[in-house]
CSV table of N, CA and C in Angstrom, one decimal:
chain,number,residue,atom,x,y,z
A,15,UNK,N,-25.8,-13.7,-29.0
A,15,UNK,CA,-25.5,-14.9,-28.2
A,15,UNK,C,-24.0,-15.1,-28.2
A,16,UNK,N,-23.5,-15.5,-26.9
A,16,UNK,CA,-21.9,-15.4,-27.2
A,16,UNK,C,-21.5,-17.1,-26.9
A,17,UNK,N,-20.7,-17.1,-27.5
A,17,UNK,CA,-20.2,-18.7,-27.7
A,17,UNK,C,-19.0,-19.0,-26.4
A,18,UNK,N,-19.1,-20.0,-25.3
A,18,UNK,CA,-18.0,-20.2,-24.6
A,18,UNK,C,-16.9,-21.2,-24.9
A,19,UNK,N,-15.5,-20.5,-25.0
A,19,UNK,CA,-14.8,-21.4,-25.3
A,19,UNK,C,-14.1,-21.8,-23.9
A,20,UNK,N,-14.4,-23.6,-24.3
A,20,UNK,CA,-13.7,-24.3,-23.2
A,20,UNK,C,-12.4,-23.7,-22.5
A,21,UNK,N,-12.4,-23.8,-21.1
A,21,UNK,CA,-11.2,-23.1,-20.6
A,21,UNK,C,-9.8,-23.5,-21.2
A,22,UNK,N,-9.9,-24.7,-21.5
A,22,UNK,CA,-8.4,-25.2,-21.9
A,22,UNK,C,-8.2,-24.8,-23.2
A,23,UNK,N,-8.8,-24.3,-24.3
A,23,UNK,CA,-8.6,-23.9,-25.1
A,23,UNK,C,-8.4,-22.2,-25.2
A,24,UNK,N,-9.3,-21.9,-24.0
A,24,UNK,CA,-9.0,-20.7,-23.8
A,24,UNK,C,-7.1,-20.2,-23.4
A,25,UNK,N,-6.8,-21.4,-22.1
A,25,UNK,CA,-5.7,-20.6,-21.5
A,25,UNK,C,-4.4,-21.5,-22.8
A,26,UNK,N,-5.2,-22.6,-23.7
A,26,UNK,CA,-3.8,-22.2,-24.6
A,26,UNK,C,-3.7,-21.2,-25.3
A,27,UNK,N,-4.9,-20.2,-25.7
A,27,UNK,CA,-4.8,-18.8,-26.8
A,27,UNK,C,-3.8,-18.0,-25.9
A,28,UNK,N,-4.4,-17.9,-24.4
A,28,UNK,CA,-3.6,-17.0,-23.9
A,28,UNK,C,-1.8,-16.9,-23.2
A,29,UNK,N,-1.7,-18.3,-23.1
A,29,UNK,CA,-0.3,-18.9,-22.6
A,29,UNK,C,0.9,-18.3,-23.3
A,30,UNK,N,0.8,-18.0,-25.0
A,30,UNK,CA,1.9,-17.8,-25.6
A,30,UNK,C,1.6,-15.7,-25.4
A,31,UNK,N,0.8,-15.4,-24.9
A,31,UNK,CA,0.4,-13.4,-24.9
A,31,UNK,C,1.1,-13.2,-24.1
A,32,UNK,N,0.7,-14.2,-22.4
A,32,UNK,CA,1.6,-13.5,-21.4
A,32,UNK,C,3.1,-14.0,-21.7
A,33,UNK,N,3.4,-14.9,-22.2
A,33,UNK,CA,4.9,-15.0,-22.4
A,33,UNK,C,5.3,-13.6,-23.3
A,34,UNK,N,4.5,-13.4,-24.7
A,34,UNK,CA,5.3,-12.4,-25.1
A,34,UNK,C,5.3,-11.1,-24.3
A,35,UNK,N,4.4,-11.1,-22.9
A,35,UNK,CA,4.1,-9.7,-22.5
A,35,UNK,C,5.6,-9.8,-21.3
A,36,UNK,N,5.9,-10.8,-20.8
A,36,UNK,CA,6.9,-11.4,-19.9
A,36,UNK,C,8.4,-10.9,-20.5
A,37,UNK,N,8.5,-11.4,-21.7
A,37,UNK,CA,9.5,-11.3,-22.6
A,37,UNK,C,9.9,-9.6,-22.9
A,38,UNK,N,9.0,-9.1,-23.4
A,38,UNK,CA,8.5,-8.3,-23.4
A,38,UNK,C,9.1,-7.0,-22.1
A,39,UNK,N,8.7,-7.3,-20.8
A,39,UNK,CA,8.5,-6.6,-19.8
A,39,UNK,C,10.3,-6.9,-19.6
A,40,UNK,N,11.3,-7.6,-19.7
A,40,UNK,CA,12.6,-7.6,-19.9
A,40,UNK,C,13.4,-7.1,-20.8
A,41,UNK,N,13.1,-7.2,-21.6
A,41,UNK,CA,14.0,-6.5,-23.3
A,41,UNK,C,13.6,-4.9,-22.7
A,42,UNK,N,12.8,-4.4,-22.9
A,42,UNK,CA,12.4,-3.3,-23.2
A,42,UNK,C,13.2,-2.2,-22.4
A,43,UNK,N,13.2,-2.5,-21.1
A,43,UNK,CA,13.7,-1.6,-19.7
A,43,UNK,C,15.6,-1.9,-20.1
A,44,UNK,N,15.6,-2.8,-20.4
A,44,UNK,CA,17.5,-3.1,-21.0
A,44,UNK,C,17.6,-2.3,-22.2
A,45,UNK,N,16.9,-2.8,-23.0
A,45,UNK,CA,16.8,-1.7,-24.5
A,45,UNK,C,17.6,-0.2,-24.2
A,46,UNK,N,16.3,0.2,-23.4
A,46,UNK,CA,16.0,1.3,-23.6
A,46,UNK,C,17.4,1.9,-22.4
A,47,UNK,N,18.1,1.7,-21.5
A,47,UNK,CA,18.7,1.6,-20.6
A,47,UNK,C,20.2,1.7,-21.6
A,48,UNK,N,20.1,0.4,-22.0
A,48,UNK,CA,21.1,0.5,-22.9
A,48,UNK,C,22.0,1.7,-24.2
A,49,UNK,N,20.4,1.6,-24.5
A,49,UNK,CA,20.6,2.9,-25.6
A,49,UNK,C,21.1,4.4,-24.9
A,50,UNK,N,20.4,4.5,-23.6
A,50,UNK,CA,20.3,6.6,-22.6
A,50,UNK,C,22.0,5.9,-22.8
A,51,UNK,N,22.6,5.3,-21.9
A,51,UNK,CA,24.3,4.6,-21.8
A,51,UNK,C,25.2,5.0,-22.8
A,52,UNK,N,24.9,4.3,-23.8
A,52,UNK,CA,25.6,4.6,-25.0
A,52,UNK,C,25.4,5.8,-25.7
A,53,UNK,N,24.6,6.6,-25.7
A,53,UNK,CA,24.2,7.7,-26.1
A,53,UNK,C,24.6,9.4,-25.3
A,54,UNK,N,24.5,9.2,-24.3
A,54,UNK,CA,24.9,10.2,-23.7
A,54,UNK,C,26.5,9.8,-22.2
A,55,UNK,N,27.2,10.3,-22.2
A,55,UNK,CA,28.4,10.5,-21.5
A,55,UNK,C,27.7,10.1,-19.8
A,56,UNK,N,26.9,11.1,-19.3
A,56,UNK,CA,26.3,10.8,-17.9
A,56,UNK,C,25.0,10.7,-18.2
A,57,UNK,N,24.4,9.9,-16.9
A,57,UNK,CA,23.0,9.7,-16.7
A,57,UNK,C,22.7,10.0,-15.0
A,58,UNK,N,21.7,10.5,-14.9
A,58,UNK,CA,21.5,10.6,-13.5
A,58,UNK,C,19.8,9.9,-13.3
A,59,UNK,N,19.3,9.3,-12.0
A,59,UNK,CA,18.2,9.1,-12.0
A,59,UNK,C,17.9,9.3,-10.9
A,60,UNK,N,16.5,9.8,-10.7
A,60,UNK,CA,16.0,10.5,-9.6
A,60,UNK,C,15.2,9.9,-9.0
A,61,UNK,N,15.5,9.3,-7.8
A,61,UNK,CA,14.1,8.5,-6.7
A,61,UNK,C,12.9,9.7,-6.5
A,62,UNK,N,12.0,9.7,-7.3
A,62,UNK,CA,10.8,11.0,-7.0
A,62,UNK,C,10.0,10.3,-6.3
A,63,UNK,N,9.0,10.9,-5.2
A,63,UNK,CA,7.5,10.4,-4.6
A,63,UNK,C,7.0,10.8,-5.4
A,64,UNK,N,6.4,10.5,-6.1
A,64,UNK,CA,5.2,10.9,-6.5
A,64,UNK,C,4.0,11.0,-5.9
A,65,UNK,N,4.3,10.1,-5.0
A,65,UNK,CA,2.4,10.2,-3.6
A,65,UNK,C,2.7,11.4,-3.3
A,66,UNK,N,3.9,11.9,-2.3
A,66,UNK,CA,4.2,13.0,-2.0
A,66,UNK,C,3.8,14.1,-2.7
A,67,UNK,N,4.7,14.4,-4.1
A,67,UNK,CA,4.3,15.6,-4.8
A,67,UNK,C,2.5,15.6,-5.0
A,68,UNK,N,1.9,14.6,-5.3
A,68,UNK,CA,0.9,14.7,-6.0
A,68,UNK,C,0.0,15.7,-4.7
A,69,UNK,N,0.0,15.0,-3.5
A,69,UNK,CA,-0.3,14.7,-2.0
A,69,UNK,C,-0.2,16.7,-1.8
A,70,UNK,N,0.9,17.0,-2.1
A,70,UNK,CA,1.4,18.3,-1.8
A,70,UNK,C,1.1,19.7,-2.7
A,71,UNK,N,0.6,19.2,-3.8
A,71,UNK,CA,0.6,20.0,-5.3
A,71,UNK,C,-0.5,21.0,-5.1
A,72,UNK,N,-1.4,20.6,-4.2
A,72,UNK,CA,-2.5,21.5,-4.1
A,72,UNK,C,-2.0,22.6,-2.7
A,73,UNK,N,-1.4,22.2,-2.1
A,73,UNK,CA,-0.8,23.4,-1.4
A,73,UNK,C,0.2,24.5,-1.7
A,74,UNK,N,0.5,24.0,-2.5
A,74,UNK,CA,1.5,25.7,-3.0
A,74,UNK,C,0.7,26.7,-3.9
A,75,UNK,N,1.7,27.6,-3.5
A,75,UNK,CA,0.7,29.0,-3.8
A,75,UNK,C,1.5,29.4,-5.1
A,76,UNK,N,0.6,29.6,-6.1
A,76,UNK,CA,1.8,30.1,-8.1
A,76,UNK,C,1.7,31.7,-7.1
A,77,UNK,N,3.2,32.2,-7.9
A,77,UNK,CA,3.3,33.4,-8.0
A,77,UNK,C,2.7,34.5,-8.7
């Protein structure tokens, strides 16, 4: 038997999760950004399709 918890008690459990997932979804991409920067002299980054390749992957022929 499962027990329902009132909504409002529900979206206060969950109110402070998405904040840390929010918080979260910021630091991390700077972090890590930060760190390739200071670590290495150049950085290059590559706009890939990936629909494309994936889309295309089965048409080439291996050697």
């Amino acid at each position: 038997m499962t027990v329902r918890v009132p909504r409002t008690a529900a979206r206060r459990r969950v109110t402070p999760l998405h904040h840390e997932v929010t918080v979260r979804h910021g630091t991390v991409p700077h972090a890590l950004t930060e760190q390739l920067t200071t670590r290495f002299a150049d950085v290059a980054i590559e706009d890939l399709d990936v629909a494309g390749v994936t889309r295309t992957a089965g048409s080439c022929r291996s050697p």
